[in-house]
Tab-separated table of C-alpha atoms and ligand atoms in Angstrom:
chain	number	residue	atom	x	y	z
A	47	UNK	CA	9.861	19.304	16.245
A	48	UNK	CA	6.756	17.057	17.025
A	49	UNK	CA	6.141	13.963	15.974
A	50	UNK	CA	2.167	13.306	16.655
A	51	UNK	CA	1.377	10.323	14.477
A	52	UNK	CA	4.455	8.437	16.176
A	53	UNK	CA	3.431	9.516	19.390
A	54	UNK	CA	0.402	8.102	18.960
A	55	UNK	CA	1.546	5.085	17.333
A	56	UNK	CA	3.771	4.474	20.374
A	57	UNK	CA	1.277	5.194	23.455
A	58	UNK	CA	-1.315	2.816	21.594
A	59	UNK	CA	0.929	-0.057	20.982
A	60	UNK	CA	2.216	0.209	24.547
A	61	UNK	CA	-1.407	0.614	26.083
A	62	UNK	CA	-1.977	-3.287	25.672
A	63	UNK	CA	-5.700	-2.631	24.178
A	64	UNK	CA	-7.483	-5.144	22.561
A	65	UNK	CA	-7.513	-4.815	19.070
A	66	UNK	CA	-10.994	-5.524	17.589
A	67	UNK	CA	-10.043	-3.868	14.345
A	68	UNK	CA	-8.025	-4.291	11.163
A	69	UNK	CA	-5.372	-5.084	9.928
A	70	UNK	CA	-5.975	-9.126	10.654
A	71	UNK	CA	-2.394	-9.772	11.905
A	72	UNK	CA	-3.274	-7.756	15.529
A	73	UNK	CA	-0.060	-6.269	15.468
A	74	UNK	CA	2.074	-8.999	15.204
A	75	UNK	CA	4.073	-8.102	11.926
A	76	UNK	CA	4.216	-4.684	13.317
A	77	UNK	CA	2.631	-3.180	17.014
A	78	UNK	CA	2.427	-0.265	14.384
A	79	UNK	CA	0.817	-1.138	11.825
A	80	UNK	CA	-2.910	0.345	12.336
A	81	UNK	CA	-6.226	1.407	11.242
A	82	UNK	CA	-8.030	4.430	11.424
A	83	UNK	CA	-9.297	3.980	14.830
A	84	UNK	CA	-10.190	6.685	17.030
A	85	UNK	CA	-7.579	9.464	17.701
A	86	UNK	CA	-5.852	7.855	14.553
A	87	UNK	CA	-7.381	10.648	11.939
A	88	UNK	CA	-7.758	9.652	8.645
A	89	UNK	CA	-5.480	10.836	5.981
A	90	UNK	CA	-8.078	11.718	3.629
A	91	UNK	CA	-10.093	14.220	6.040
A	92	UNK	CA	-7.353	14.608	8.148
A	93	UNK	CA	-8.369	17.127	11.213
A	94	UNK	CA	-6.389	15.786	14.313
A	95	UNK	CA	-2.651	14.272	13.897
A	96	UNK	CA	-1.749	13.765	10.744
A	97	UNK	CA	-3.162	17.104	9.642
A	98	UNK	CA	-0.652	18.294	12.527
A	99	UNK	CA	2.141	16.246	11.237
A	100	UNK	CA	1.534	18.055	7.702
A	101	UNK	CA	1.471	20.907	8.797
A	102	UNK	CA	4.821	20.964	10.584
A	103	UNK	CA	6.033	19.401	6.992
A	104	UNK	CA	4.341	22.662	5.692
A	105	UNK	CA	6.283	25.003	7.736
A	106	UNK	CA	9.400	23.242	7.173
A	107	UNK	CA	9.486	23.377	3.628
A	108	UNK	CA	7.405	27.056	3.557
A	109	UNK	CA	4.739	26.197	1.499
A	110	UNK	CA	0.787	27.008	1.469
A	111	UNK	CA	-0.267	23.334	2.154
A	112	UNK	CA	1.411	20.004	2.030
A	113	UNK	CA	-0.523	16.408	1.925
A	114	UNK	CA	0.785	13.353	3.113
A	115	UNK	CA	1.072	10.622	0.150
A	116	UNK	CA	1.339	6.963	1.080
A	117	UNK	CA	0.989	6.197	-2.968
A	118	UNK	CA	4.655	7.588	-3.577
A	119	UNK	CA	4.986	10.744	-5.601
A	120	UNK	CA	2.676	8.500	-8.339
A	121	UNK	CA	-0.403	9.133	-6.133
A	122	UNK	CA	0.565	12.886	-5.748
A	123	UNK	CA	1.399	13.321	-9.606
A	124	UNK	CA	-2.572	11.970	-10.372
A	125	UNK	CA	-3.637	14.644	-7.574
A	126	UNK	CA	-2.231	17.396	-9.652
A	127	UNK	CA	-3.211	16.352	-12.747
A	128	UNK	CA	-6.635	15.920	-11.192
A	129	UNK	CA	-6.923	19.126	-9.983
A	130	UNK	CA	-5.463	20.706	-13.363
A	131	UNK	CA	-8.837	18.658	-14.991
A	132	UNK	CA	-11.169	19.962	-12.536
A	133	UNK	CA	-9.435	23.765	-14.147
A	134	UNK	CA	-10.241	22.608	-17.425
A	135	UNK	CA	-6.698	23.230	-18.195
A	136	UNK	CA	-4.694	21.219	-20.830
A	137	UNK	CA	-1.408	20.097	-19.867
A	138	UNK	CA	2.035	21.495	-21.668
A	139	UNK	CA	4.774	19.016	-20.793
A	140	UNK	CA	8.465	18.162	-20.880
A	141	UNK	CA	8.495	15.131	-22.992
A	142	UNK	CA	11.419	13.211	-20.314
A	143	UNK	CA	8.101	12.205	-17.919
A	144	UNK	CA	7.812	9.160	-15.593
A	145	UNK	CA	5.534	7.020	-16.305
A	146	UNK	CA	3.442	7.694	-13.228
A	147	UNK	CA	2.505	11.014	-15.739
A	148	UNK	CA	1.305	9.222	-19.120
A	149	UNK	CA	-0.752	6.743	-17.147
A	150	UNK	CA	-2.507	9.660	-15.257
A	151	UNK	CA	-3.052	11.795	-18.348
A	152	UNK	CA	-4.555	8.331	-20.116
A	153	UNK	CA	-6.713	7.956	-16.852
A	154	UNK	CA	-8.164	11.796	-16.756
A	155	UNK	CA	-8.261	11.877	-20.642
A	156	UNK	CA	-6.170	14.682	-20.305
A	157	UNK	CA	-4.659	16.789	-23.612
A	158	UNK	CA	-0.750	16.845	-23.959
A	159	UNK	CA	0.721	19.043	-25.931
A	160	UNK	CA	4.671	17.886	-25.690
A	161	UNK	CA	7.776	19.927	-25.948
A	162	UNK	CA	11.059	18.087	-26.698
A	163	UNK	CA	13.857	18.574	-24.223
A	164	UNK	CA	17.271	19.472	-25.716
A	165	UNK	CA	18.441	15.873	-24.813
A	166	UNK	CA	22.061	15.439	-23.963
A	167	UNK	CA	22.977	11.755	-24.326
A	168	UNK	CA	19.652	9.552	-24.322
A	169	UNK	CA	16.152	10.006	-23.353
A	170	UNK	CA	16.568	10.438	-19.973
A	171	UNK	CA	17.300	13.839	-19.171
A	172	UNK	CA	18.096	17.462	-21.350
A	173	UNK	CA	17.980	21.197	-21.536
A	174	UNK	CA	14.798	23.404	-21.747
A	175	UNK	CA	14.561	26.103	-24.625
A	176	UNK	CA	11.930	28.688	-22.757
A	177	UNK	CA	11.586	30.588	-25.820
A	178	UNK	CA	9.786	27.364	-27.051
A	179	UNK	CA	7.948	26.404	-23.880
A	180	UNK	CA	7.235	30.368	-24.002
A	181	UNK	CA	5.581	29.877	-27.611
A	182	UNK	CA	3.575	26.746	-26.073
A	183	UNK	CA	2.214	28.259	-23.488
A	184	UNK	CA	0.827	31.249	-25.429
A	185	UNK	CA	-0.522	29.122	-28.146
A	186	UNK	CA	-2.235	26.639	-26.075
A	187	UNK	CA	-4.955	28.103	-24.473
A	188	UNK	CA	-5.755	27.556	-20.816
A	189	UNK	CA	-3.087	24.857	-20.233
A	190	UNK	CA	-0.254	24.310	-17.008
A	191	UNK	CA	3.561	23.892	-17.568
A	192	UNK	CA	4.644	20.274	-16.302
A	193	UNK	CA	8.482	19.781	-15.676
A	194	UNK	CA	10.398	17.002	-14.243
A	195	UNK	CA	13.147	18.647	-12.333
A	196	UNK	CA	15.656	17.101	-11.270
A	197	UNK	CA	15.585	14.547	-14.144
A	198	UNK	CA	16.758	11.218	-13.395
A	199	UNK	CA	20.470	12.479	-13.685
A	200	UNK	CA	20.193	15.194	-11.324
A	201	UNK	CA	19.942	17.972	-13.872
A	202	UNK	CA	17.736	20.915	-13.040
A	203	UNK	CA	15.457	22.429	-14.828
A	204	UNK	CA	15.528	26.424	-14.423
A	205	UNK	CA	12.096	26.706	-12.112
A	206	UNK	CA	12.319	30.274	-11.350
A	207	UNK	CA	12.454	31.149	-14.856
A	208	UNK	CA	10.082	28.843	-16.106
A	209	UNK	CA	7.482	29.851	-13.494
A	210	UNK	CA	7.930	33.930	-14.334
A	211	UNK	CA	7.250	32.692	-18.038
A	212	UNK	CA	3.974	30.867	-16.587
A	213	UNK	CA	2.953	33.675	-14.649
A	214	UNK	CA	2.830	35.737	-18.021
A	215	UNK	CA	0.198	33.146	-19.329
A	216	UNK	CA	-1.461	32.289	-15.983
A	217	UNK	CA	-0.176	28.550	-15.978
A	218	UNK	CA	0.134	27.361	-12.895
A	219	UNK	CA	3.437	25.646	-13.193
A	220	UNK	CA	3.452	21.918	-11.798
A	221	UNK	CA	6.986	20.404	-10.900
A	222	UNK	CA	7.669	16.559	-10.274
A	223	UNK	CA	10.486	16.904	-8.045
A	224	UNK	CA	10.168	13.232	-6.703
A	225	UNK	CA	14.277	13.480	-6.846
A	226	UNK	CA	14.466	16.250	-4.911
A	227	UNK	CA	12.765	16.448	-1.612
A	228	UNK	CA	16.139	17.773	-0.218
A	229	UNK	CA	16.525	20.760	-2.130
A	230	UNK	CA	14.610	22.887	0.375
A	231	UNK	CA	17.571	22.303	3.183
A	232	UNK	CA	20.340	23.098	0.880
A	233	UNK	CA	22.713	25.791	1.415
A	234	UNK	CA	20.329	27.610	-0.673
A	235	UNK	CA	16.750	26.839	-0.689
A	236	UNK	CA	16.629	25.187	-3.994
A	237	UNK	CA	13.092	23.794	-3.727
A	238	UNK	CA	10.433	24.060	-6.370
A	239	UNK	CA	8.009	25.701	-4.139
A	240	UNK	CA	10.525	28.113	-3.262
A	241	UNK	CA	11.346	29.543	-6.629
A	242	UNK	CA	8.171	30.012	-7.792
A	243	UNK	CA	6.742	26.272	-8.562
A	244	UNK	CA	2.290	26.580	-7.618
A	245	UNK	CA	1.939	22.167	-7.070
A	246	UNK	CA	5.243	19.864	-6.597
A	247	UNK	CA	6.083	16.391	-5.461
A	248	UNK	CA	8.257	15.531	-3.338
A	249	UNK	CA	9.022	11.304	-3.109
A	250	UNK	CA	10.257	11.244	0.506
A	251	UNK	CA	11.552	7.603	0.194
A	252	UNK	CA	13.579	8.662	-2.530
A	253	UNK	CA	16.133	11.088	-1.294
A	254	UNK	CA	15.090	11.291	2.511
A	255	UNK	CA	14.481	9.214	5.190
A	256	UNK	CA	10.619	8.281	4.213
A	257	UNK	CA	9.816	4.790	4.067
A	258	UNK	CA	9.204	3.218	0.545
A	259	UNK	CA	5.753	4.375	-0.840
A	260	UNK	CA	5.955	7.854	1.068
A	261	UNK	CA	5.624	11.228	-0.719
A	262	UNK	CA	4.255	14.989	-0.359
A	263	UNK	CA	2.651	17.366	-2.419
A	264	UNK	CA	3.107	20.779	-1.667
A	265	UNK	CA	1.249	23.734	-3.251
A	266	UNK	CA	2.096	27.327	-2.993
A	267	UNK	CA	-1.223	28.086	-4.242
A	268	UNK	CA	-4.542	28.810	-1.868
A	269	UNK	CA	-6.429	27.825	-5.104
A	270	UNK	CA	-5.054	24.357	-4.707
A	271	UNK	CA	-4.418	24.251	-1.172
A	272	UNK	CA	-8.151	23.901	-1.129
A	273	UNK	CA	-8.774	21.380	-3.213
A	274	UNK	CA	-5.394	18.824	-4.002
A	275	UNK	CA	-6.467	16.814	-1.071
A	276	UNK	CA	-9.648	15.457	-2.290
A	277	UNK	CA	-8.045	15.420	-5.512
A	278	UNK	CA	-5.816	12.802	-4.300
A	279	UNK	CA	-8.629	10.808	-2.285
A	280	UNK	CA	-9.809	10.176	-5.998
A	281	UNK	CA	-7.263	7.860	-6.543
A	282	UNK	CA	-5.358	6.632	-2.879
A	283	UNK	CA	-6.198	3.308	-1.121
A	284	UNK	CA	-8.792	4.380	1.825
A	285	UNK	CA	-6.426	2.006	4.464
A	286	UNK	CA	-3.412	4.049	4.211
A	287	UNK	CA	-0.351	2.694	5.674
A	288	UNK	CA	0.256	4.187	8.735
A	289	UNK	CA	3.991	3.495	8.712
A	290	UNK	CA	4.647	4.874	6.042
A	291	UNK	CA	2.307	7.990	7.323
A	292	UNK	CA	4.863	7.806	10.350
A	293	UNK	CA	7.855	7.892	8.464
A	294	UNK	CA	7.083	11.174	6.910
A	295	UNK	CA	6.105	12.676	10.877
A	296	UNK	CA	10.024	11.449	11.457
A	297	UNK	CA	11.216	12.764	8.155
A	298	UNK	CA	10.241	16.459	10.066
A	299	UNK	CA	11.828	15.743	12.996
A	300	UNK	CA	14.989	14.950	10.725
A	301	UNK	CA	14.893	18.245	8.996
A	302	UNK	CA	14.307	19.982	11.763
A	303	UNK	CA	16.938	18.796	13.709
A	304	UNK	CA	19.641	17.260	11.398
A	305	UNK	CA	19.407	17.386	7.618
A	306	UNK	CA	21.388	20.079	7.100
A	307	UNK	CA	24.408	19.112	9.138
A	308	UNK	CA	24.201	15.635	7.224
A	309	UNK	CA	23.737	17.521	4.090
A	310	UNK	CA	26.839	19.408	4.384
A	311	UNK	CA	28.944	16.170	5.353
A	312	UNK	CA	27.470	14.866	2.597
A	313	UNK	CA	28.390	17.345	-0.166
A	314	UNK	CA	32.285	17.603	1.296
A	315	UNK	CA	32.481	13.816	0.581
A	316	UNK	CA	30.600	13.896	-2.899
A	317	UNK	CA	32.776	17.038	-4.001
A	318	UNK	CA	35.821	15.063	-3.256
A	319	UNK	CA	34.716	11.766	-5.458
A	320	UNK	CA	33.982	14.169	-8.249
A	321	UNK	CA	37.185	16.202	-7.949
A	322	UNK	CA	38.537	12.516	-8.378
A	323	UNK	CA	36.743	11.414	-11.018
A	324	UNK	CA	36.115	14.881	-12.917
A	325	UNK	CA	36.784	13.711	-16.322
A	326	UNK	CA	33.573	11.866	-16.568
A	327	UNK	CA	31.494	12.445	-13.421
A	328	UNK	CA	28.679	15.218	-14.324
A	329	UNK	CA	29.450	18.140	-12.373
A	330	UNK	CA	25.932	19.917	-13.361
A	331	UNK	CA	22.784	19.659	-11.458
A	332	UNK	CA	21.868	18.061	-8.101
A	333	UNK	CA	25.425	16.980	-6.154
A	334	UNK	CA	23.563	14.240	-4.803
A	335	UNK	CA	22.738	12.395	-8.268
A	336	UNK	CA	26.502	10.773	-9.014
A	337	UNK	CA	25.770	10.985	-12.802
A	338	UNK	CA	29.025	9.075	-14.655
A	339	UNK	CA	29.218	9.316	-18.332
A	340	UNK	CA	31.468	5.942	-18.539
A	341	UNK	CA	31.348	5.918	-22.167
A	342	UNK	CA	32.854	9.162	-22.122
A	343	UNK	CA	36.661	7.278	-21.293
A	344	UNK	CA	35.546	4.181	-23.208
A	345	UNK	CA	33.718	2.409	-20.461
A	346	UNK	CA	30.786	0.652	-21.118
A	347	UNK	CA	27.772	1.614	-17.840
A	348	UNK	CA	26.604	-1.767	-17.692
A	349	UNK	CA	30.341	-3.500	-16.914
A	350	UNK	CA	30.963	-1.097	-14.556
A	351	UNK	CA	28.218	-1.074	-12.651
A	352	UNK	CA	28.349	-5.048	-12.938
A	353	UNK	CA	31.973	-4.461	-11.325
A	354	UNK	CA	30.882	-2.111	-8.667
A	355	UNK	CA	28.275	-4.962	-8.097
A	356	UNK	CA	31.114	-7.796	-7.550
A	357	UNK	CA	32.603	-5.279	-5.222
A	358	UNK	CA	29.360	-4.653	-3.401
A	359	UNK	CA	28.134	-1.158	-4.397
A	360	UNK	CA	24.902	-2.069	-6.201
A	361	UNK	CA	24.102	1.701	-8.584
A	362	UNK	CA	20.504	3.175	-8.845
A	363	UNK	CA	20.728	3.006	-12.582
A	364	UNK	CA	23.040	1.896	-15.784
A	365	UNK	CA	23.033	1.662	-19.314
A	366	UNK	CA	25.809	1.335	-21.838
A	367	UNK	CA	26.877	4.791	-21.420
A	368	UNK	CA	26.171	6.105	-17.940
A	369	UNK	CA	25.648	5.193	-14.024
A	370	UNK	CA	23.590	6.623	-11.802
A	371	UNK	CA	25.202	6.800	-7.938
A	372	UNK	CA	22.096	8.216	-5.904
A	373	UNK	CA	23.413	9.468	-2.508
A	374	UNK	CA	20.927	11.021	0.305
A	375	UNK	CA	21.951	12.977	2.859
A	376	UNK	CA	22.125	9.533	5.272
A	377	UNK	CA	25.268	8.244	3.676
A	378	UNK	CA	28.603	8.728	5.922
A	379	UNK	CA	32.496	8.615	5.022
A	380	UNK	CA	32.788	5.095	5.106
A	381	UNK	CA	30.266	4.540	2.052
A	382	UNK	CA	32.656	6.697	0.092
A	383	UNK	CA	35.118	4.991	1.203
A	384	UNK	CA	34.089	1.846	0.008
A	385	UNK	CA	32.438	3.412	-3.092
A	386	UNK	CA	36.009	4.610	-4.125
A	387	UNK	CA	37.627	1.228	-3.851
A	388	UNK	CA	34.831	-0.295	-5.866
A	389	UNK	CA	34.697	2.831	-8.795
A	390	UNK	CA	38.904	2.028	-9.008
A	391	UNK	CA	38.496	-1.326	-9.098
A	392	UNK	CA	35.553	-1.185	-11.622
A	393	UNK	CA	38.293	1.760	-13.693
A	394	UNK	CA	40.943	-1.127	-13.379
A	395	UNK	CA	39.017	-4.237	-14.578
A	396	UNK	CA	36.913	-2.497	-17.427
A	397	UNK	CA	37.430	-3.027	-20.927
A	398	UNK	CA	38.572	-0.181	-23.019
A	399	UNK	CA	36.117	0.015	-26.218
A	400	UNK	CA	33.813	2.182	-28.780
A	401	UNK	CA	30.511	3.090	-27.253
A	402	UNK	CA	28.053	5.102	-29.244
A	403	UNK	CA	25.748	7.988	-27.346
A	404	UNK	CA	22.430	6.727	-26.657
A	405	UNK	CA	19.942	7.756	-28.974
A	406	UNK	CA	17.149	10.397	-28.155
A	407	UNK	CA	13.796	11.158	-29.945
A	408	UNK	CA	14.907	13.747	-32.788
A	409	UNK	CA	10.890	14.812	-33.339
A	410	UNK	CA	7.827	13.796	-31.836
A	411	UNK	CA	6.234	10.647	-33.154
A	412	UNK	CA	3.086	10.953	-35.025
A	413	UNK	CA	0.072	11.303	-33.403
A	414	UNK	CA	-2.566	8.394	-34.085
A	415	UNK	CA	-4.998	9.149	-31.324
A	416	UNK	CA	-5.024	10.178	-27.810
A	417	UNK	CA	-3.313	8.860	-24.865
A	418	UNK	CA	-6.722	7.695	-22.882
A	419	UNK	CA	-8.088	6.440	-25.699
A	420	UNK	CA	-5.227	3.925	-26.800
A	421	UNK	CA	-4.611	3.004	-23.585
A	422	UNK	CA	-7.855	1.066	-23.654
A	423	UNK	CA	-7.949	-0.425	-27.134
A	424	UNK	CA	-7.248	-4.392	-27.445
A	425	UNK	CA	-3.447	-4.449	-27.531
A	426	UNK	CA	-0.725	-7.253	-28.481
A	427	UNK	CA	2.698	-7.541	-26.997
A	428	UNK	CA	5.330	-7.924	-30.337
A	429	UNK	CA	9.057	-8.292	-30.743
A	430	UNK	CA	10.378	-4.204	-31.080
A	431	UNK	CA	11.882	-5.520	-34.305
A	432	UNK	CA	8.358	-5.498	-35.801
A	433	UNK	CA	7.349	-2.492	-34.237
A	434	UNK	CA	7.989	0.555	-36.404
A	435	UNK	CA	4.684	1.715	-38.117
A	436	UNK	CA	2.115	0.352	-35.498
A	437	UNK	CA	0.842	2.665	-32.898
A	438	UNK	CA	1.844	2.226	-29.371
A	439	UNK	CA	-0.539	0.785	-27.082
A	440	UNK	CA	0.261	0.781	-23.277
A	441	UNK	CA	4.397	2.086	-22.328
A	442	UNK	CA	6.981	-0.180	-22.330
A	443	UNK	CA	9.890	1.625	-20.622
A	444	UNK	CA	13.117	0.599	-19.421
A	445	UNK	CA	12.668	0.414	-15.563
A	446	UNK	CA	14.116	2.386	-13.963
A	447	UNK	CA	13.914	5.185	-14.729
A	448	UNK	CA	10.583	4.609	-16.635
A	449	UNK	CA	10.656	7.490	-19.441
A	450	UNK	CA	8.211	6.949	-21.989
A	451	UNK	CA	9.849	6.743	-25.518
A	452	UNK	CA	6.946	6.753	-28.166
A	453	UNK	CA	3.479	7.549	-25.708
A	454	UNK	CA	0.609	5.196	-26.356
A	455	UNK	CA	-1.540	6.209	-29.234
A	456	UNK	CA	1.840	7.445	-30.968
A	457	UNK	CA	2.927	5.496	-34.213
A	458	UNK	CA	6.049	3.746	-33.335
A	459	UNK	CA	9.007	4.916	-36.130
A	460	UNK	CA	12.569	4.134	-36.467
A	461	UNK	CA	13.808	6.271	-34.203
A	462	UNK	CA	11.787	4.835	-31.871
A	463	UNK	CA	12.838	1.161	-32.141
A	464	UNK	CA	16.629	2.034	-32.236
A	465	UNK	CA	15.982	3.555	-28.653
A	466	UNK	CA	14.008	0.469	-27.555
A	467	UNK	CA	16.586	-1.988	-28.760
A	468	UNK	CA	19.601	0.485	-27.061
A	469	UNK	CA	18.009	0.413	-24.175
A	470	UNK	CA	17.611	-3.181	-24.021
A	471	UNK	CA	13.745	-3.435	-24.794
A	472	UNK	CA	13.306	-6.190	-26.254
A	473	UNK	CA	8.948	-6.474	-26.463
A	474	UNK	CA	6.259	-3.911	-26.968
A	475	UNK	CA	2.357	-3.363	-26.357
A	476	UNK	CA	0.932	-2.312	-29.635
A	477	UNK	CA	-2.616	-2.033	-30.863
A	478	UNK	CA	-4.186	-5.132	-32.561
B	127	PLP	C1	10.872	11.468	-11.921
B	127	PLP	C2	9.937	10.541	-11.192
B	127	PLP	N1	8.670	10.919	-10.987
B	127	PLP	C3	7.787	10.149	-10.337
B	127	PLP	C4	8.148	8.906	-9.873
B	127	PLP	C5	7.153	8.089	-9.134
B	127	PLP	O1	7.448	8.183	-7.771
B	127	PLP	P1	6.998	7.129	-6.687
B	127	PLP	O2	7.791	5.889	-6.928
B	127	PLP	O3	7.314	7.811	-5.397
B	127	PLP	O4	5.539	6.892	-6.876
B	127	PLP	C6	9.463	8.461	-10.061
B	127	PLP	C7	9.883	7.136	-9.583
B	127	PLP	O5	10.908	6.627	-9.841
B	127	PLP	C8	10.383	9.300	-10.741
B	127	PLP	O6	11.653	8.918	-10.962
């Protein structure tokens, strides 16, 4: 596979030239850090390299069109929601969003009509009922489907049913996989676009080898391979980083020539720390998200992963009841290895004791007023304990993994503050 924007990066930084251009360090912090200078393209009209590099990305992952992100999966998450406006579609969504979703919808003005997951265990993550999103879709006018999938904890949402039940309604069906980037080089092609999603993200930093900040939207959709680019121009930074734009041109040369190998060395070793550790390591969903359920043998997620910390294995995510172990495809034997010693040390120093599930939002809070229009309404930050009854202004969220509990505009209720103060929120934005 080709790599043209590191080619290019490489035979300028070597050619000695004279750089009379931004950035103002010259190429002293990095020889590849550049500008859009000639031969460089320019990622929002991109005709020369990096519409080459995407384009290999495109073939790779077998999709209509795919555009480089340097904004992270956020920046490709307000492209589709752009593009859905420019439809004038409302949006149906999954309520377990990131963040990057509510602030997007409060920036378009956009109309969200949520559907509750069957949560299992907190906010974070839960099952789908499609006869529900079914009954959404065919009561809500000309509206999209928007599913996170995989969630946080590596469960997967079922994409290939969800998008035939779209189809029915004409909804294009929009996927933030920003966890799954991989899922196209599995053994089977688990990919959004693949079974049947129209627009997906894919956050290359997260579970491949892009650098922080990198991402991709793919479309399967000639509709939107048209117009998602300038959709994301709308929002990205016109001096996008070209190493992170570089980092996605090597994150084709890795699939091309080696993700697969690494993911199968990669599953062996994950398969065997679950086999371990079966009674309370999730075996559902994506093998790559280690999801523990520590309360489930009286372990609080927080000591552990405090323990693991002491023993230098430092998790993607904890609370009182669960870790989160997120693997890619680059780890090798020896991080098991040492992840093993650390997960029986953690088993060995623990306390034994009574941990409640987490609490999850039992019914949608009331609607005061839309998302975009709360967002900008004077606001006051107050202790959650005086919370319940006042209408949420912008999210507070534990972070990671950023899911909204009551959405701005939203009157904050009981439920609400007994999931703030579980998961150790202690302040939120209301309006004055
Ligand atoms: C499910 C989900 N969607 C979107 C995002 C935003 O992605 P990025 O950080 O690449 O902008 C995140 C980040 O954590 C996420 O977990």
């Amino acid at each position: 596979m080709n790599t043209p924007v590191i080619d290019f990066l490489r035979k300028y930084a070597d050619s000695g030239i004279l750089r009379c251009h931004m950035p103002g360090h010259k190429g002293i912090i990095n020889k590849y850090d550049i500008t859009e200078i000639k031969g460089a393209d320019s990622l929002f009209e991109a005709d020369g390299i990096i519409l080459e590099s995407e384009r290999n990305m495109s073939r790779l992952y077998g999709t209509k069109a795919s555009f480089y992100s340097t904004g992270g999966s956020t920046l490709c998450i307000q492209a589709m929601l752009t593009a859905m406006k420019i439809d004038g579609r409302n949006i149906t969504a999954i309520r377990n969003v990131h963040r990057a979703f509510v602030n997007t919808v409060a920036l378009l003005d956009l109309n969200v009509d949520w559907i509750l997951p069957e949560y299992s265990n907190g906010i974070l993550s839960g099952g789908i009922n499609h006869d529900i999103v079914e009954n959404h879709l065919k009561n809500n006018g000309k509206t999209c489907l928007y599913v996170t999938s995989p969630d946080y904890t590596g469960k997967f949402a079922d994409i290939k049913a969800l998008s035939e039940i779209c189809r029915k309604y004409d909804a294009p069906l929009l996927v933030d996989n920003a966890h799954g980037a991989h899922l196209a080089f599995m053994p089977e092609n688990m990919h959004p676009i693949a079974l049947g999603a129209d627009i997906c993200c894919d956050s290359m930093h997260k579970m491949l080898v892009g650098l922080t900040g990198s991402a991709v939207l793919h479309t399967s959709s000639e509709r939107y391979a048209s117009c998602l680019r300038q959709c994301m121009s709308m929002f990205g930074s016109t001096s996008p980083s070209y190493l992170i734009l570089a980092s996605l041109d090597l994150c084709n040369k890795y699939i091309a020539e080696d993700i697969r190998r690494d993911i199968a060395e990669n599953m062996g070793y994950i398969s065997d720390f679950k086999a371990k550790y079966k009674e309370f390591v999730l075996s559902e969903g994506d093998c790559f998200h280690i999801t523990v359920n520590t309360a489930k043998c009286g372990y609080s997620g927080n000591e552990i992963a405090d323990i693991l910390r002491e023993n230098g294995v430092e998790c993607e995510y904890s609370d009182e009841n669960i870790i989160i172990l997120l693997m890619s495809p680059k780890n090798t034997r020896p991080d098991y290895t040492k992840l093993c010693t650390a997960f029986e040390k953690a088993l060995d120093y623990a306390e034994k004791r009574d941990i409640h599930d987490m609490p999850f939002l039992t019914h949608l809070p009331e609607k005061a007023m839309n998302v975009g229009k709360a967002v900008f309404m004077p606001c006051e930050e107050i202790p959650v304990e005086q919370a319940e009854g006042r209408i949420c202004a912008s999210l507070k969220v534990p972070c990671p993994p950023a899911i909204p509990v009551a959405v701005s505009g939203e009157i904050i209720n009981a439920e609400c503050v007994e999931i703030y103060r579980r998961y150790g929120i202690k302040k939120v934005m209301v309006l004055k």
